[in-house]
XYZ file of C-alpha atoms in Angstrom:
395
model
C 18.713 1.977 -11.224
C 20.056 -1.556 -11.564
C 17.364 -4.236 -11.568
C 17.582 -7.739 -10.160
C 17.712 -9.229 -13.674
C 20.980 -7.368 -14.308
C 22.807 -9.145 -11.477
C 23.977 -12.732 -10.988
C 23.859 -13.856 -7.364
C 26.088 -16.934 -7.703
C 28.179 -17.267 -4.545
C 26.782 -14.035 -3.097
C 24.984 -13.322 0.161
C 22.089 -11.015 -0.700
C 20.798 -8.735 2.048
C 17.183 -8.234 1.014
C 14.932 -5.540 2.512
C 11.390 -6.896 2.326
C 8.131 -5.518 3.684
C 6.834 -8.312 5.899
C 4.731 -5.938 7.986
C 1.787 -8.317 7.688
C -1.306 -8.618 9.896
C -1.238 -11.387 12.516
C -4.145 -12.758 14.548
C -4.151 -13.410 18.308
C -2.313 -16.688 17.715
C 0.364 -14.920 15.649
C -0.866 -16.500 12.419
C -0.679 -14.476 9.181
C -4.132 -13.256 8.077
C -3.067 -11.568 4.809
C 0.094 -12.776 3.085
C -0.046 -10.482 0.031
C 3.255 -8.796 0.855
C 5.034 -12.087 1.495
C 3.725 -13.697 -1.694
C 4.924 -10.679 -3.680
C 8.558 -11.278 -2.659
C 8.721 -14.939 -3.727
C 10.081 -14.287 -7.279
C 12.923 -12.104 -5.950
C 13.961 -14.625 -3.295
C 13.689 -17.591 -5.658
C 15.799 -15.851 -8.303
C 18.632 -15.335 -5.805
C 18.456 -18.953 -4.569
C 18.215 -20.431 -8.060
C 21.427 -18.675 -9.096
C 23.328 -20.025 -6.095
C 23.023 -17.071 -3.764
C 22.083 -17.061 -0.081
C 19.281 -14.805 1.172
C 19.299 -12.669 4.321
C 15.860 -11.153 4.868
C 15.313 -8.006 6.924
C 12.007 -6.304 7.687
C 10.009 -4.445 10.279
C 6.744 -5.589 11.828
C 4.299 -3.195 13.466
C 5.317 -0.227 15.580
C 7.214 -1.513 18.629
C 7.424 1.271 21.202
C 10.479 0.363 23.251
C 12.726 -2.437 22.105
C 12.023 -6.134 21.595
C 8.566 -7.572 22.283
C 6.884 -10.917 21.637
C 3.999 -9.219 19.835
C 6.205 -7.791 17.102
C 8.777 -10.566 16.725
C 9.385 -11.798 13.200
C 9.984 -15.304 14.577
C 6.214 -15.791 14.133
C 6.775 -15.843 10.352
C 9.440 -18.568 10.292
C 7.142 -21.613 10.050
C 5.088 -19.793 7.415
C 8.217 -19.056 5.353
C 9.412 -22.668 5.774
C 6.237 -23.830 4.062
C 6.387 -21.257 1.257
C 10.024 -21.884 0.326
C 10.043 -25.603 1.171
C 13.217 -25.201 3.190
C 14.244 -24.588 6.789
C 14.405 -20.818 7.167
C 16.957 -19.866 9.784
C 16.211 -17.115 12.293
C 18.488 -14.707 14.141
C 16.972 -13.269 17.303
C 18.678 -9.963 16.587
C 19.260 -8.059 13.365
C 22.816 -7.045 14.280
C 25.304 -8.475 16.789
C 27.159 -11.777 17.113
C 24.314 -14.200 16.382
C 23.263 -12.362 13.223
C 26.875 -12.185 12.022
C 27.583 -15.875 12.711
C 24.367 -17.122 11.108
C 24.859 -14.895 8.064
C 28.470 -16.052 7.658
C 27.421 -19.715 7.879
C 24.737 -19.457 5.178
C 25.224 -21.756 2.207
C 23.939 -21.144 -1.349
C 20.157 -21.453 -1.515
C 19.658 -20.983 2.222
C 17.526 -18.279 3.845
C 18.093 -16.359 7.084
C 15.430 -14.077 8.581
C 16.661 -11.333 10.903
C 14.666 -10.085 13.881
C 12.510 -6.936 13.602
C 14.590 -3.930 12.528
C 12.394 -1.544 14.502
C 13.439 -3.108 17.797
C 16.216 -0.553 17.346
C 15.238 3.121 17.338
C 18.205 3.691 15.020
C 16.253 2.090 12.157
C 13.612 4.814 11.895
C 16.147 7.535 12.681
C 18.169 6.535 9.622
C 21.276 5.977 11.747
C 24.346 5.390 9.534
C 26.284 3.330 12.109
C 23.313 0.957 12.494
C 22.960 0.734 8.704
C 26.653 -0.113 8.369
C 26.304 -2.992 10.864
C 23.410 -4.390 8.823
C 25.366 -3.953 5.601
C 28.246 -6.035 6.962
C 26.013 -9.119 6.806
C 25.761 -9.272 2.992
C 27.656 -8.800 -0.283
C 24.848 -7.236 -2.327
C 21.850 -5.112 -1.276
C 18.408 -5.784 -2.733
C 15.516 -3.466 -1.895
C 12.171 -5.142 -2.542
C 10.194 -3.147 0.027
C 8.309 -0.545 -1.985
C 5.869 -0.116 0.918
C 8.622 1.567 2.958
C 10.415 3.326 0.082
C 9.015 6.695 1.191
C 10.834 6.385 4.545
C 14.471 7.493 4.911
C 15.180 4.651 7.339
C 18.483 2.887 7.889
C 17.512 -0.301 6.031
C 15.589 1.351 3.196
C 17.807 4.250 2.170
C 20.927 4.874 4.280
C 22.281 1.334 3.933
C 22.747 1.506 0.144
C 25.849 3.685 0.434
C 27.751 0.771 2.009
C 27.335 -1.480 -1.045
C 29.076 -1.445 -4.405
C 26.270 -3.664 -5.719
C 22.676 -2.575 -5.054
C 19.608 -3.566 -7.054
C 15.842 -3.280 -6.912
C 13.837 -6.486 -6.525
C 10.862 -7.540 -8.615
C 8.296 -5.945 -6.269
C 10.025 -2.566 -6.334
C 10.436 -2.746 -10.108
C 6.800 -3.721 -10.736
C 5.489 -1.007 -8.411
C 7.473 1.703 -10.184
C 6.651 0.370 -13.666
C 2.912 0.271 -12.937
C 2.853 3.690 -11.302
C 4.684 5.173 -14.294
C 2.268 3.484 -16.682
C -0.651 5.272 -14.995
C 1.158 8.594 -14.671
C 2.843 8.769 -18.059
C 1.110 6.397 -20.481
C -2.523 6.236 -19.398
C -4.965 5.161 -22.083
C -8.157 7.221 -22.037
C -10.690 7.536 -20.577
C -8.602 7.674 -17.371
C -10.632 7.462 -14.144
C -9.276 7.928 -10.637
C -11.337 6.787 -7.657
C -10.377 8.469 -4.395
C -11.901 7.287 -1.133
C -11.016 7.414 2.509
C -11.876 9.597 5.439
C -10.048 12.872 4.943
C -9.360 15.351 2.156
C -6.229 16.403 4.051
C -4.700 12.963 3.350
C -5.373 13.219 -0.383
C -4.980 16.919 -1.288
C -1.693 16.555 -3.157
C -2.675 13.457 -5.103
C -6.058 14.982 -6.056
C -4.362 18.152 -7.315
C -1.855 16.095 -9.304
C -4.585 13.899 -10.790
C -6.623 16.898 -11.936
C -3.878 17.471 -14.524
C -4.128 13.908 -15.800
C -7.542 12.271 -15.438
C -10.805 12.484 -17.340
C -12.945 11.431 -14.364
C -12.317 11.831 -10.649
C -14.755 9.906 -8.434
C -14.851 10.879 -4.768
C -16.112 8.500 -2.072
C -15.632 7.719 1.596
C -15.772 10.124 4.501
C -14.233 13.017 2.589
C -17.366 13.157 0.413
C -19.198 15.141 3.061
C -16.702 18.001 3.251
C -17.217 18.442 -0.518
C -21.012 18.300 -0.109
C -20.807 20.891 2.686
C -18.743 23.102 0.352
C -21.637 22.926 -2.129
C -24.129 24.047 0.518
C -25.577 20.655 1.390
C -26.886 19.475 4.756
C -24.717 16.546 5.878
C -26.197 15.832 9.313
C -23.602 14.259 11.596
C -21.432 12.972 8.754
C -17.669 13.322 8.946
C -16.636 16.918 8.290
C -13.265 18.626 8.079
C -14.570 22.111 8.762
C -11.195 23.728 8.041
C -11.084 22.088 4.584
C -14.449 23.297 3.231
C -12.834 26.167 1.322
C -10.223 23.788 -0.080
C -12.950 21.406 -1.256
C -14.642 24.320 -3.019
C -11.328 25.221 -4.706
C -10.805 21.634 -5.883
C -14.300 21.613 -7.414
C -13.449 24.846 -9.242
C -10.063 23.497 -10.392
C -11.729 20.391 -11.825
C -14.240 22.529 -13.704
C -11.482 24.790 -15.073
C -9.414 21.825 -16.237
C -12.359 20.036 -17.846
C -12.236 17.114 -15.404
C -15.482 15.307 -14.611
C -15.377 15.409 -10.789
C -18.172 13.142 -9.552
C -19.462 13.230 -5.985
C -21.880 10.573 -4.702
C -25.508 11.643 -5.151
C -26.750 9.580 -2.211
C -25.582 7.705 0.867
C -26.491 4.881 3.170
C -26.877 6.773 6.422
C -26.920 5.483 10.002
C -27.857 6.850 13.411
C -24.651 5.486 14.974
C -21.178 4.404 13.908
C -21.754 0.662 14.268
C -22.739 -2.240 12.043
C -26.177 -2.848 13.576
C -27.206 0.830 13.630
C -30.502 1.850 12.050
C -29.888 2.720 8.415
C -31.664 4.221 5.413
C -30.950 5.903 2.106
C -30.641 9.671 1.791
C -29.862 12.338 -0.787
C -26.398 13.647 0.074
C -27.558 17.261 0.221
C -30.314 16.431 2.707
C -28.942 14.155 5.425
C -31.015 14.625 8.614
C -29.440 15.800 11.858
C -28.375 12.883 14.029
C -27.595 10.720 10.998
C -24.259 10.141 9.262
C -23.247 8.853 5.846
C -21.298 5.585 6.116
C -21.418 4.335 2.506
C -22.356 5.493 -0.965
C -25.997 4.837 -1.892
C -27.591 2.839 -4.737
C -27.693 5.705 -7.269
C -24.034 6.510 -6.612
C -23.098 2.849 -6.949
C -24.758 2.735 -10.366
C -23.281 6.087 -11.498
C -19.752 5.150 -10.413
C -19.967 1.657 -11.933
C -20.927 2.995 -15.366
C -18.043 5.481 -15.468
C -15.551 2.873 -14.246
C -16.691 0.178 -16.664
C -16.310 2.592 -19.593
C -12.729 3.505 -18.581
C -9.469 2.290 -20.090
C -7.202 3.278 -17.178
C -8.264 3.154 -13.519
C -6.464 4.195 -10.344
C -8.262 3.339 -7.105
C -7.155 4.454 -3.656
C -9.468 4.317 -0.663
C -12.806 2.669 0.198
C -16.221 4.140 -0.603
C -17.522 3.724 2.936
C -16.810 2.091 6.271
C -16.219 -1.212 4.501
C -14.920 -2.980 7.599
C -18.550 -2.883 8.792
C -20.353 -5.408 6.516
C -23.582 -3.375 6.364
C -21.650 -0.442 4.902
C -19.418 -2.340 2.469
C -21.731 -2.467 -0.559
C -20.325 0.648 -2.202
C -16.739 -0.580 -1.979
C -17.764 -4.031 -3.249
C -19.668 -2.555 -6.212
C -16.715 -0.362 -7.168
C -14.389 -3.382 -6.939
C -16.708 -5.355 -9.230
C -16.780 -2.489 -11.727
C -12.967 -2.272 -11.733
C -12.790 -6.008 -12.456
C -15.281 -5.644 -15.341
C -13.307 -2.760 -16.865
C -10.088 -4.786 -16.573
C -11.692 -7.821 -18.216
C -12.732 -5.563 -21.113
C -9.058 -4.694 -21.680
C -8.595 -1.751 -19.332
C -5.601 -1.252 -17.022
C -6.324 -1.045 -13.288
C -3.933 -0.080 -10.505
C -5.176 -0.633 -6.952
C -3.361 1.750 -4.648
C -2.481 -0.298 -1.602
C -3.915 0.009 1.895
C -7.663 -0.480 2.346
C -8.351 -0.706 -1.398
C -5.875 -3.563 -1.736
C -7.389 -5.282 1.306
C -10.888 -4.947 -0.192
C -9.826 -6.349 -3.583
C -7.941 -9.248 -1.999
C -10.677 -10.056 0.548
C -13.180 -10.283 -2.318
C -10.875 -12.652 -4.191
C -10.344 -10.163 -7.030
C -6.555 -9.825 -6.714
C -5.908 -11.840 -9.881
C -8.661 -10.084 -11.832
C -7.247 -6.551 -11.774
C -4.022 -5.429 -13.458
C -1.906 -4.668 -10.394
C -2.440 -4.458 -6.638
C 0.146 -2.200 -5.013
C 1.719 -3.330 -1.750
C 2.509 0.231 -0.703
C -0.308 2.687 -0.063
C 1.645 5.635 1.349
C 4.661 5.088 -0.900
C 2.508 4.908 -4.027
C 0.636 8.103 -3.129
C 3.870 9.994 -2.476
C 5.383 8.760 -5.736
C 2.291 9.854 -7.652
C 2.350 13.212 -5.891
C 5.760 13.723 -7.479
C 7.755 13.333 -4.277
C 11.192 11.758 -4.289
C 11.195 8.395 -2.488
C 14.378 7.940 -0.397
C 14.379 4.169 -0.943
C 14.274 4.631 -4.720
C 16.822 7.451 -4.793
C 19.288 5.344 -2.782
C 19.249 2.681 -5.506
C 19.869 5.277 -8.212
C 22.935 6.824 -6.592
């Protein structure tokens, strides 16, 4: 794979796939700009060398063609401020306006195309659509690791229409950091897996059991494991059809000498809402009518000690319903422990999605080793799956 540092963009128009699928509030203002900030080095490198930049991205999941809600025009003013230049905007990603504005771009200038997913052809991986996009630039740069696991027109199919194709700094850093954890992890190596469902994490858990020293389980999937051990979980989240699988994973961990740690206690509530009645409970004895929504104080202490003593940490998924402030303490405590381990010289990779949001919302983004911008893509890469967006750059 050719990297961005191996290419000189002087006089070139670079068609750059970025992941600007960022959250917007009701006034269409960006509420988390992590993904945009991550692309700045790639874009600045192209401009500094005398290249012009054509940005393409998706935003949200538009159901049927163009809509105000999912228009990328809402990002233009924001990008103007970041790059201290007037970012041009094409109200289509293909067609006459896009072609004319791309052709008129001068060195150092930036053009943002309208949402790729306004065309169904994008997600279908349509080659004719990809070829129309490709006609806008001289060199293809993929800096959208967050969509690298999708075989979409702009992330994978398009590469075949370019003689010159390179990965941007985001893509390169994501792959380098994932490989560091997978192939060169310093021990003790601890993985922290949270989230609601075992079914979402089966493959990554199985893969990690061959690599880690400690596997800490949190979030909603905890209770399927506790059920598999014969515990009473009250009304906590349960994947009844995954109880046998949970039992098998516990056995696999034991056979492989992995320290699989389940939370000993929970903060339980009588309803799924922030102001519900709450109390602490042993995880094997949660009363009927009550549900676990966060790890409890003993679990927070147990997890923190293991994390702080680790040299390599992979974290994917919250410890509880952290979007409800009364059930965020477990996730916050784990985040603090990851920061402490990092400050002691450990390496920490935060696996995108909710974990990345938690770290960034707490202001810890600069205090861990790397925050991934791609939750699903990172998981699939670590599961050993081939990512279409990466493969396309290697061809």
